[in-house]
Amino acid sequence: MKKIILSVLAGLALVSTVKAAKAVPTLEALLPAETVLVMAAPNYASAKKHFKASASGQFWDSAEFKPFRKKLADGFEAN
């Protein structure tokens, strides 16, 4: 009896796992059609640290670039 119950539970778990995997929508389905760029990093903290240490990151944080960065952010917030 225990083997039957265990087999049924294992089968239900397997079926629900397969259905859950199929239910996960793709990025194309989640994002609006106007999306231009999507970036992903498996380890955000590490990616942020490496970007800040790079020449691009230092330029992004520079005082000379701050007015452009503010204008860019304001443009995103307005839309």
PDB file of N, CA and C in Angstrom:
ATOM      1  N   MET A   1       0.820  -1.192   0.000  1.00  0.00           N
ATOM      2  CA  MET A   1       0.000   0.000   0.000  1.00  0.00           C
ATOM      3  C   MET A   1       0.870   1.264   0.000  1.00  0.00           C
ATOM      4  N   LYS A   2       1.919   1.230   0.824  1.00  0.00           N
ATOM      5  CA  LYS A   2       2.815   2.388   0.884  1.00  0.00           C
ATOM      6  C   LYS A   2       3.501   2.618  -0.459  1.00  0.00           C
ATOM      7  N   LYS A   3       3.863   1.531  -1.141  1.00  0.00           N
ATOM      8  CA  LYS A   3       4.529   1.662  -2.435  1.00  0.00           C
ATOM      9  C   LYS A   3       3.601   2.300  -3.465  1.00  0.00           C
ATOM     10  N   ILE A   4       2.321   1.949  -3.404  1.00  0.00           N
ATOM     11  CA  ILE A   4       1.357   2.518  -4.351  1.00  0.00           C
ATOM     12  C   ILE A   4       1.190   4.009  -4.095  1.00  0.00           C
ATOM     13  N   ILE A   5       1.032   4.381  -2.838  1.00  0.00           N
ATOM     14  CA  ILE A   5       0.858   5.796  -2.485  1.00  0.00           C
ATOM     15  C   ILE A   5       2.107   6.585  -2.860  1.00  0.00           C
ATOM     16  N   LEU A   6       3.268   6.016  -2.566  1.00  0.00           N
ATOM     17  CA  LEU A   6       4.522   6.685  -2.904  1.00  0.00           C
ATOM     18  C   LEU A   6       4.673   6.843  -4.418  1.00  0.00           C
ATOM     19  N   SER A   7       4.298   5.827  -5.168  1.00  0.00           N
ATOM     20  CA  SER A   7       4.370   5.901  -6.631  1.00  0.00           C
ATOM     21  C   SER A   7       3.422   6.960  -7.177  1.00  0.00           C
ATOM     22  N   VAL A   8       2.214   7.028  -6.627  1.00  0.00           N
ATOM     23  CA  VAL A   8       1.239   8.027  -7.075  1.00  0.00           C
ATOM     24  C   VAL A   8       1.743   9.428  -6.757  1.00  0.00           C
ATOM     25  N   LEU A   9       2.267   9.633  -5.564  1.00  0.00           N
ATOM     26  CA  LEU A   9       2.792  10.948  -5.186  1.00  0.00           C
ATOM     27  C   LEU A   9       3.976  11.350  -6.057  1.00  0.00           C
ATOM     28  N   ALA A  10       4.859  10.424  -6.338  1.00  0.00           N
ATOM     29  CA  ALA A  10       6.005  10.720  -7.201  1.00  0.00           C
ATOM     30  C   ALA A  10       5.538  11.064  -8.611  1.00  0.00           C
ATOM     31  N   GLY A  11       4.550  10.346  -9.107  1.00  0.00           N
ATOM     32  CA  GLY A  11       4.007  10.640 -10.433  1.00  0.00           C
ATOM     33  C   GLY A  11       3.355  12.010 -10.489  1.00  0.00           C
ATOM     34  N   LEU A  12       2.584  12.349  -9.462  1.00  0.00           N
ATOM     35  CA  LEU A  12       1.952  13.670  -9.410  1.00  0.00           C
ATOM     36  C   LEU A  12       2.992  14.780  -9.334  1.00  0.00           C
ATOM     37  N   ALA A  13       4.032  14.558  -8.555  1.00  0.00           N
ATOM     38  CA  ALA A  13       5.093  15.562  -8.445  1.00  0.00           C
ATOM     39  C   ALA A  13       5.789  15.753  -9.786  1.00  0.00           C
ATOM     40  N   LEU A  14       6.028  14.676 -10.492  1.00  0.00           N
ATOM     41  CA  LEU A  14       6.681  14.760 -11.800  1.00  0.00           C
ATOM     42  C   LEU A  14       5.798  15.485 -12.809  1.00  0.00           C
ATOM     43  N   VAL A  15       4.513  15.166 -12.820  1.00  0.00           N
ATOM     44  CA  VAL A  15       3.586  15.818 -13.750  1.00  0.00           C
ATOM     45  C   VAL A  15       3.477  17.306 -13.441  1.00  0.00           C
ATOM     46  N   SER A  16       3.376  17.661 -12.161  1.00  0.00           N
ATOM     47  CA  SER A  16       3.252  19.080 -11.809  1.00  0.00           C
ATOM     48  C   SER A  16       4.538  19.841 -12.127  1.00  0.00           C
ATOM     49  N   THR A  17       5.685  19.197 -11.992  1.00  0.00           N
ATOM     50  CA  THR A  17       6.955  19.838 -12.326  1.00  0.00           C
ATOM     51  C   THR A  17       7.051  20.101 -13.827  1.00  0.00           C
ATOM     52  N   VAL A  18       6.630  19.153 -14.628  1.00  0.00           N
ATOM     53  CA  VAL A  18       6.653  19.322 -16.083  1.00  0.00           C
ATOM     54  C   VAL A  18       5.701  20.439 -16.493  1.00  0.00           C
ATOM     55  N   LYS A  19       4.509  20.481 -15.895  1.00  0.00           N
ATOM     56  CA  LYS A  19       3.546  21.541 -16.215  1.00  0.00           C
ATOM     57  C   LYS A  19       4.076  22.900 -15.786  1.00  0.00           C
ATOM     58  N   ALA A  20       4.729  22.972 -14.636  1.00  0.00           N
ATOM     59  CA  ALA A  20       5.280  24.244 -14.160  1.00  0.00           C
ATOM     60  C   ALA A  20       6.390  24.726 -15.084  1.00  0.00           C
ATOM     61  N   ALA A  21       7.205  23.811 -15.575  1.00  0.00           N
ATOM     62  CA  ALA A  21       8.287  24.197 -16.487  1.00  0.00           C
ATOM     63  C   ALA A  21       7.721  24.723 -17.801  1.00  0.00           C
ATOM     64  N   LYS A  22       6.637  24.153 -18.265  1.00  0.00           N
ATOM     65  CA  LYS A  22       6.015  24.627 -19.497  1.00  0.00           C
ATOM     66  C   LYS A  22       5.299  25.952 -19.281  1.00  0.00           C
ATOM     67  N   ALA A  23       4.878  26.241 -18.057  1.00  0.00           N
ATOM     68  CA  ALA A  23       4.107  27.445 -17.776  1.00  0.00           C
ATOM     69  C   ALA A  23       4.979  28.697 -17.695  1.00  0.00           C
ATOM     70  N   VAL A  24       6.288  28.553 -17.595  1.00  0.00           N
ATOM     71  CA  VAL A  24       7.175  29.709 -17.491  1.00  0.00           C
ATOM     72  C   VAL A  24       7.251  30.394 -18.853  1.00  0.00           C
ATOM     73  N   PRO A  25       6.790  31.654 -18.927  1.00  0.00           N
ATOM     74  CA  PRO A  25       6.808  32.345 -20.223  1.00  0.00           C
ATOM     75  C   PRO A  25       8.219  32.768 -20.618  1.00  0.00           C
ATOM     76  N   THR A  26       8.431  32.923 -21.894  1.00  0.00           N
ATOM     77  CA  THR A  26       9.722  33.373 -22.404  1.00  0.00           C
ATOM     78  C   THR A  26       9.853  34.880 -22.216  1.00  0.00           C
ATOM     79  N   LEU A  27      11.072  35.388 -22.343  1.00  0.00           N
ATOM     80  CA  LEU A  27      11.279  36.836 -22.235  1.00  0.00           C
ATOM     81  C   LEU A  27      10.509  37.588 -23.311  1.00  0.00           C
ATOM     82  N   GLU A  28      10.433  37.013 -24.501  1.00  0.00           N
ATOM     83  CA  GLU A  28       9.711  37.669 -25.587  1.00  0.00           C
ATOM     84  C   GLU A  28       8.247  37.869 -25.230  1.00  0.00           C
ATOM     85  N   ALA A  29       7.680  36.927 -24.484  1.00  0.00           N
ATOM     86  CA  ALA A  29       6.277  37.038 -24.089  1.00  0.00           C
ATOM     87  C   ALA A  29       6.097  38.024 -22.935  1.00  0.00           C
ATOM     88  N   LEU A  30       7.104  38.172 -22.093  1.00  0.00           N
ATOM     89  CA  LEU A  30       6.995  39.052 -20.929  1.00  0.00           C
ATOM     90  C   LEU A  30       7.242  40.519 -21.248  1.00  0.00           C
ATOM     91  N   LEU A  31       8.128  40.784 -22.188  1.00  0.00           N
ATOM     92  CA  LEU A  31       8.537  42.157 -22.461  1.00  0.00           C
ATOM     93  C   LEU A  31       7.677  42.794 -23.543  1.00  0.00           C
ATOM     94  N   PRO A  32       7.471  44.104 -23.451  1.00  0.00           N
ATOM     95  CA  PRO A  32       6.714  44.778 -24.507  1.00  0.00           C
ATOM     96  C   PRO A  32       7.475  44.759 -25.835  1.00  0.00           C
ATOM     97  N   ALA A  33       6.747  44.924 -26.916  1.00  0.00           N
ATOM     98  CA  ALA A  33       7.345  44.862 -28.256  1.00  0.00           C
ATOM     99  C   ALA A  33       8.358  45.975 -28.477  1.00  0.00           C
ATOM    100  N   GLU A  34       8.233  47.086 -27.749  1.00  0.00           N
ATOM    101  CA  GLU A  34       9.135  48.227 -27.926  1.00  0.00           C
ATOM    102  C   GLU A  34      10.478  48.040 -27.228  1.00  0.00           C
ATOM    103  N   THR A  35      10.673  46.933 -26.530  1.00  0.00           N
ATOM    104  CA  THR A  35      11.907  46.696 -25.796  1.00  0.00           C
ATOM    105  C   THR A  35      13.091  46.665 -26.753  1.00  0.00           C
ATOM    106  N   VAL A  36      14.111  47.445 -26.428  1.00  0.00           N
ATOM    107  CA  VAL A  36      15.287  47.539 -27.282  1.00  0.00           C
ATOM    108  C   VAL A  36      16.419  46.676 -26.745  1.00  0.00           C
ATOM    109  N   LEU A  37      16.593  46.644 -25.422  1.00  0.00           N
ATOM    110  CA  LEU A  37      17.734  45.957 -24.839  1.00  0.00           C
ATOM    111  C   LEU A  37      17.353  45.345 -23.500  1.00  0.00           C
ATOM    112  N   VAL A  38      17.785  44.128 -23.277  1.00  0.00           N
ATOM    113  CA  VAL A  38      17.633  43.458 -21.992  1.00  0.00           C
ATOM    114  C   VAL A  38      18.988  42.879 -21.643  1.00  0.00           C
ATOM    115  N   MET A  39      19.440  43.160 -20.429  1.00  0.00           N
ATOM    116  CA  MET A  39      20.720  42.612 -19.981  1.00  0.00           C
ATOM    117  C   MET A  39      20.479  41.793 -18.725  1.00  0.00           C
ATOM    118  N   ALA A  40      21.171  40.691 -18.618  1.00  0.00           N
ATOM    119  CA  ALA A  40      21.049  39.839 -17.448  1.00  0.00           C
ATOM    120  C   ALA A  40      22.439  39.429 -16.986  1.00  0.00           C
ATOM    121  N   ALA A  41      22.579  39.314 -15.681  1.00  0.00           N
ATOM    122  CA  ALA A  41      23.847  38.868 -15.104  1.00  0.00           C
ATOM    123  C   ALA A  41      23.523  37.837 -14.028  1.00  0.00           C
ATOM    124  N   PRO A  42      24.149  36.681 -14.085  1.00  0.00           N
ATOM    125  CA  PRO A  42      23.864  35.664 -13.080  1.00  0.00           C
ATOM    126  C   PRO A  42      24.273  36.097 -11.669  1.00  0.00           C
ATOM    127  N   ASN A  43      25.278  36.953 -11.564  1.00  0.00           N
ATOM    128  CA  ASN A  43      25.720  37.445 -10.266  1.00  0.00           C
ATOM    129  C   ASN A  43      25.794  38.967 -10.355  1.00  0.00           C
ATOM    130  N   TYR A  44      24.714  39.637  -9.963  1.00  0.00           N
ATOM    131  CA  TYR A  44      24.617  41.085 -10.131  1.00  0.00           C
ATOM    132  C   TYR A  44      25.695  41.819  -9.332  1.00  0.00           C
ATOM    133  N   ALA A  45      25.945  41.399  -8.113  1.00  0.00           N
ATOM    134  CA  ALA A  45      26.935  42.087  -7.276  1.00  0.00           C
ATOM    135  C   ALA A  45      28.320  42.056  -7.931  1.00  0.00           C
ATOM    136  N   SER A  46      28.692  40.917  -8.471  1.00  0.00           N
ATOM    137  CA  SER A  46      29.990  40.798  -9.137  1.00  0.00           C
ATOM    138  C   SER A  46      30.032  41.637 -10.414  1.00  0.00           C
ATOM    139  N   ALA A  47      28.957  41.612 -11.187  1.00  0.00           N
ATOM    140  CA  ALA A  47      28.907  42.402 -12.420  1.00  0.00           C
ATOM    141  C   ALA A  47      29.001  43.890 -12.110  1.00  0.00           C
ATOM    142  N   LYS A  48      28.323  44.329 -11.059  1.00  0.00           N
ATOM    143  CA  LYS A  48      28.357  45.745 -10.672  1.00  0.00           C
ATOM    144  C   LYS A  48      29.767  46.145 -10.239  1.00  0.00           C
ATOM    145  N   LYS A  49      30.411  45.279  -9.456  1.00  0.00           N
ATOM    146  CA  LYS A  49      31.772  45.562  -8.989  1.00  0.00           C
ATOM    147  C   LYS A  49      32.737  45.683 -10.167  1.00  0.00           C
ATOM    148  N   HIS A  50      32.640  44.779 -11.122  1.00  0.00           N
ATOM    149  CA  HIS A  50      33.529  44.814 -12.284  1.00  0.00           C
ATOM    150  C   HIS A  50      33.238  46.014 -13.180  1.00  0.00           C
ATOM    151  N   PHE A  51      31.961  46.387 -13.311  1.00  0.00           N
ATOM    152  CA  PHE A  51      31.631  47.555 -14.125  1.00  0.00           C
ATOM    153  C   PHE A  51      32.185  48.820 -13.485  1.00  0.00           C
ATOM    154  N   LYS A  52      32.024  48.965 -12.171  1.00  0.00           N
ATOM    155  CA  LYS A  52      32.520  50.166 -11.481  1.00  0.00           C
ATOM    156  C   LYS A  52      34.040  50.284 -11.605  1.00  0.00           C
ATOM    157  N   ALA A  53      34.741  49.149 -11.673  1.00  0.00           N
ATOM    158  CA  ALA A  53      36.199  49.165 -11.791  1.00  0.00           C
ATOM    159  C   ALA A  53      36.662  49.402 -13.231  1.00  0.00           C
ATOM    160  N   SER A  54      35.773  49.238 -14.190  1.00  0.00           N
ATOM    161  CA  SER A  54      36.164  49.402 -15.596  1.00  0.00           C
ATOM    162  C   SER A  54      36.236  50.876 -15.982  1.00  0.00           C
ATOM    163  N   ALA A  55      36.847  51.151 -17.128  1.00  0.00           N
ATOM    164  CA  ALA A  55      36.938  52.525 -17.628  1.00  0.00           C
ATOM    165  C   ALA A  55      35.546  53.092 -17.902  1.00  0.00           C
ATOM    166  N   SER A  56      34.655  52.271 -18.434  1.00  0.00           N
ATOM    167  CA  SER A  56      33.283  52.728 -18.694  1.00  0.00           C
ATOM    168  C   SER A  56      32.570  53.084 -17.399  1.00  0.00           C
ATOM    169  N   GLY A  57      32.765  52.272 -16.378  1.00  0.00           N
ATOM    170  CA  GLY A  57      32.141  52.541 -15.084  1.00  0.00           C
ATOM    171  C   GLY A  57      32.675  53.801 -14.440  1.00  0.00           C
ATOM    172  N   GLN A  58      33.967  54.030 -14.554  1.00  0.00           N
ATOM    173  CA  GLN A  58      34.553  55.247 -13.990  1.00  0.00           C
ATOM    174  C   GLN A  58      34.072  56.476 -14.751  1.00  0.00           C
ATOM    175  N   PHE A  59      33.919  56.357 -16.061  1.00  0.00           N
ATOM    176  CA  PHE A  59      33.391  57.466 -16.850  1.00  0.00           C
ATOM    177  C   PHE A  59      31.933  57.730 -16.485  1.00  0.00           C
ATOM    178  N   TRP A  60      31.155  56.669 -16.291  1.00  0.00           N
ATOM    179  CA  TRP A  60      29.744  56.794 -15.917  1.00  0.00           C
ATOM    180  C   TRP A  60      29.600  57.539 -14.593  1.00  0.00           C
ATOM    181  N   ASP A  61      30.507  57.304 -13.654  1.00  0.00           N
ATOM    182  CA  ASP A  61      30.443  57.942 -12.337  1.00  0.00           C
ATOM    183  C   ASP A  61      31.136  59.301 -12.287  1.00  0.00           C
ATOM    184  N   SER A  62      31.749  59.738 -13.371  1.00  0.00           N
ATOM    185  CA  SER A  62      32.507  60.991 -13.349  1.00  0.00           C
ATOM    186  C   SER A  62      31.578  62.203 -13.271  1.00  0.00           C
ATOM    187  N   ALA A  63      32.119  63.300 -12.755  1.00  0.00           N
ATOM    188  CA  ALA A  63      31.353  64.542 -12.621  1.00  0.00           C
ATOM    189  C   ALA A  63      30.991  65.116 -13.989  1.00  0.00           C
ATOM    190  N   GLU A  64      31.842  64.924 -14.974  1.00  0.00           N
ATOM    191  CA  GLU A  64      31.579  65.448 -16.310  1.00  0.00           C
ATOM    192  C   GLU A  64      30.373  64.769 -16.964  1.00  0.00           C
ATOM    193  N   PHE A  65      30.143  63.528 -16.626  1.00  0.00           N
ATOM    194  CA  PHE A  65      29.066  62.753 -17.240  1.00  0.00           C
ATOM    195  C   PHE A  65      27.747  62.883 -16.480  1.00  0.00           C
ATOM    196  N   LYS A  66      27.785  63.446 -15.276  1.00  0.00           N
ATOM    197  CA  LYS A  66      26.602  63.515 -14.416  1.00  0.00           C
ATOM    198  C   LYS A  66      25.421  64.247 -15.064  1.00  0.00           C
ATOM    199  N   PRO A  67      25.595  65.400 -15.733  1.00  0.00           N
ATOM    200  CA  PRO A  67      24.438  66.061 -16.353  1.00  0.00           C
ATOM    201  C   PRO A  67      23.747  65.186 -17.415  1.00  0.00           C
ATOM    202  N   PHE A  68      24.530  64.482 -18.220  1.00  0.00           N
ATOM    203  CA  PHE A  68      23.944  63.595 -19.223  1.00  0.00           C
ATOM    204  C   PHE A  68      23.200  62.448 -18.554  1.00  0.00           C
ATOM    205  N   ARG A  69      23.796  61.884 -17.511  1.00  0.00           N
ATOM    206  CA  ARG A  69      23.178  60.776 -16.789  1.00  0.00           C
ATOM    207  C   ARG A  69      21.848  61.198 -16.184  1.00  0.00           C
ATOM    208  N   LYS A  70      21.791  62.425 -15.633  1.00  0.00           N
ATOM    209  CA  LYS A  70      20.552  62.931 -15.046  1.00  0.00           C
ATOM    210  C   LYS A  70      19.494  63.131 -16.123  1.00  0.00           C
ATOM    211  N   LYS A  71      19.890  63.690 -17.266  1.00  0.00           N
ATOM    212  CA  LYS A  71      18.957  63.907 -18.372  1.00  0.00           C
ATOM    213  C   LYS A  71      18.415  62.566 -18.887  1.00  0.00           C
ATOM    214  N   LEU A  72      19.281  61.581 -18.975  1.00  0.00           N
ATOM    215  CA  LEU A  72      18.877  60.254 -19.415  1.00  0.00           C
ATOM    216  C   LEU A  72      17.877  59.639 -18.436  1.00  0.00           C
ATOM    217  N   ALA A  73      18.173  59.720 -17.148  1.00  0.00           N
ATOM    218  CA  ALA A  73      17.273  59.162 -16.135  1.00  0.00           C
ATOM    219  C   ALA A  73      15.933  59.889 -16.126  1.00  0.00           C
ATOM    220  N   ASP A  74      15.954  61.207 -16.263  1.00  0.00           N
ATOM    221  CA  ASP A  74      14.709  61.979 -16.299  1.00  0.00           C
ATOM    222  C   ASP A  74      13.860  61.592 -17.507  1.00  0.00           C
ATOM    223  N   GLY A  75      14.507  61.331 -18.626  1.00  0.00           N
ATOM    224  CA  GLY A  75      13.786  60.906 -19.822  1.00  0.00           C
ATOM    225  C   GLY A  75      13.091  59.570 -19.635  1.00  0.00           C
ATOM    226  N   PHE A  76      13.758  58.644 -18.933  1.00  0.00           N
ATOM    227  CA  PHE A  76      13.133  57.351 -18.664  1.00  0.00           C
ATOM    228  C   PHE A  76      11.971  57.499 -17.696  1.00  0.00           C
ATOM    229  N   GLU A  77      12.137  58.335 -16.678  1.00  0.00           N
ATOM    230  CA  GLU A  77      11.075  58.514 -15.691  1.00  0.00           C
ATOM    231  C   GLU A  77       9.873  59.232 -16.285  1.00  0.00           C
ATOM    232  N   ALA A  78      10.087  60.120 -17.255  1.00  0.00           N
ATOM    233  CA  ALA A  78       8.981  60.853 -17.878  1.00  0.00           C
ATOM    234  C   ALA A  78       8.119  59.931 -18.736  1.00  0.00           C
ATOM    235  N   ASN A  79       8.724  58.895 -19.269  1.00  0.00           N
ATOM    236  CA  ASN A  79       7.963  57.967 -20.122  1.00  0.00           C
ATOM    237  C   ASN A  79       7.558  56.801 -19.295  1.00  0.00           C
TER     238      ASN A  79
END
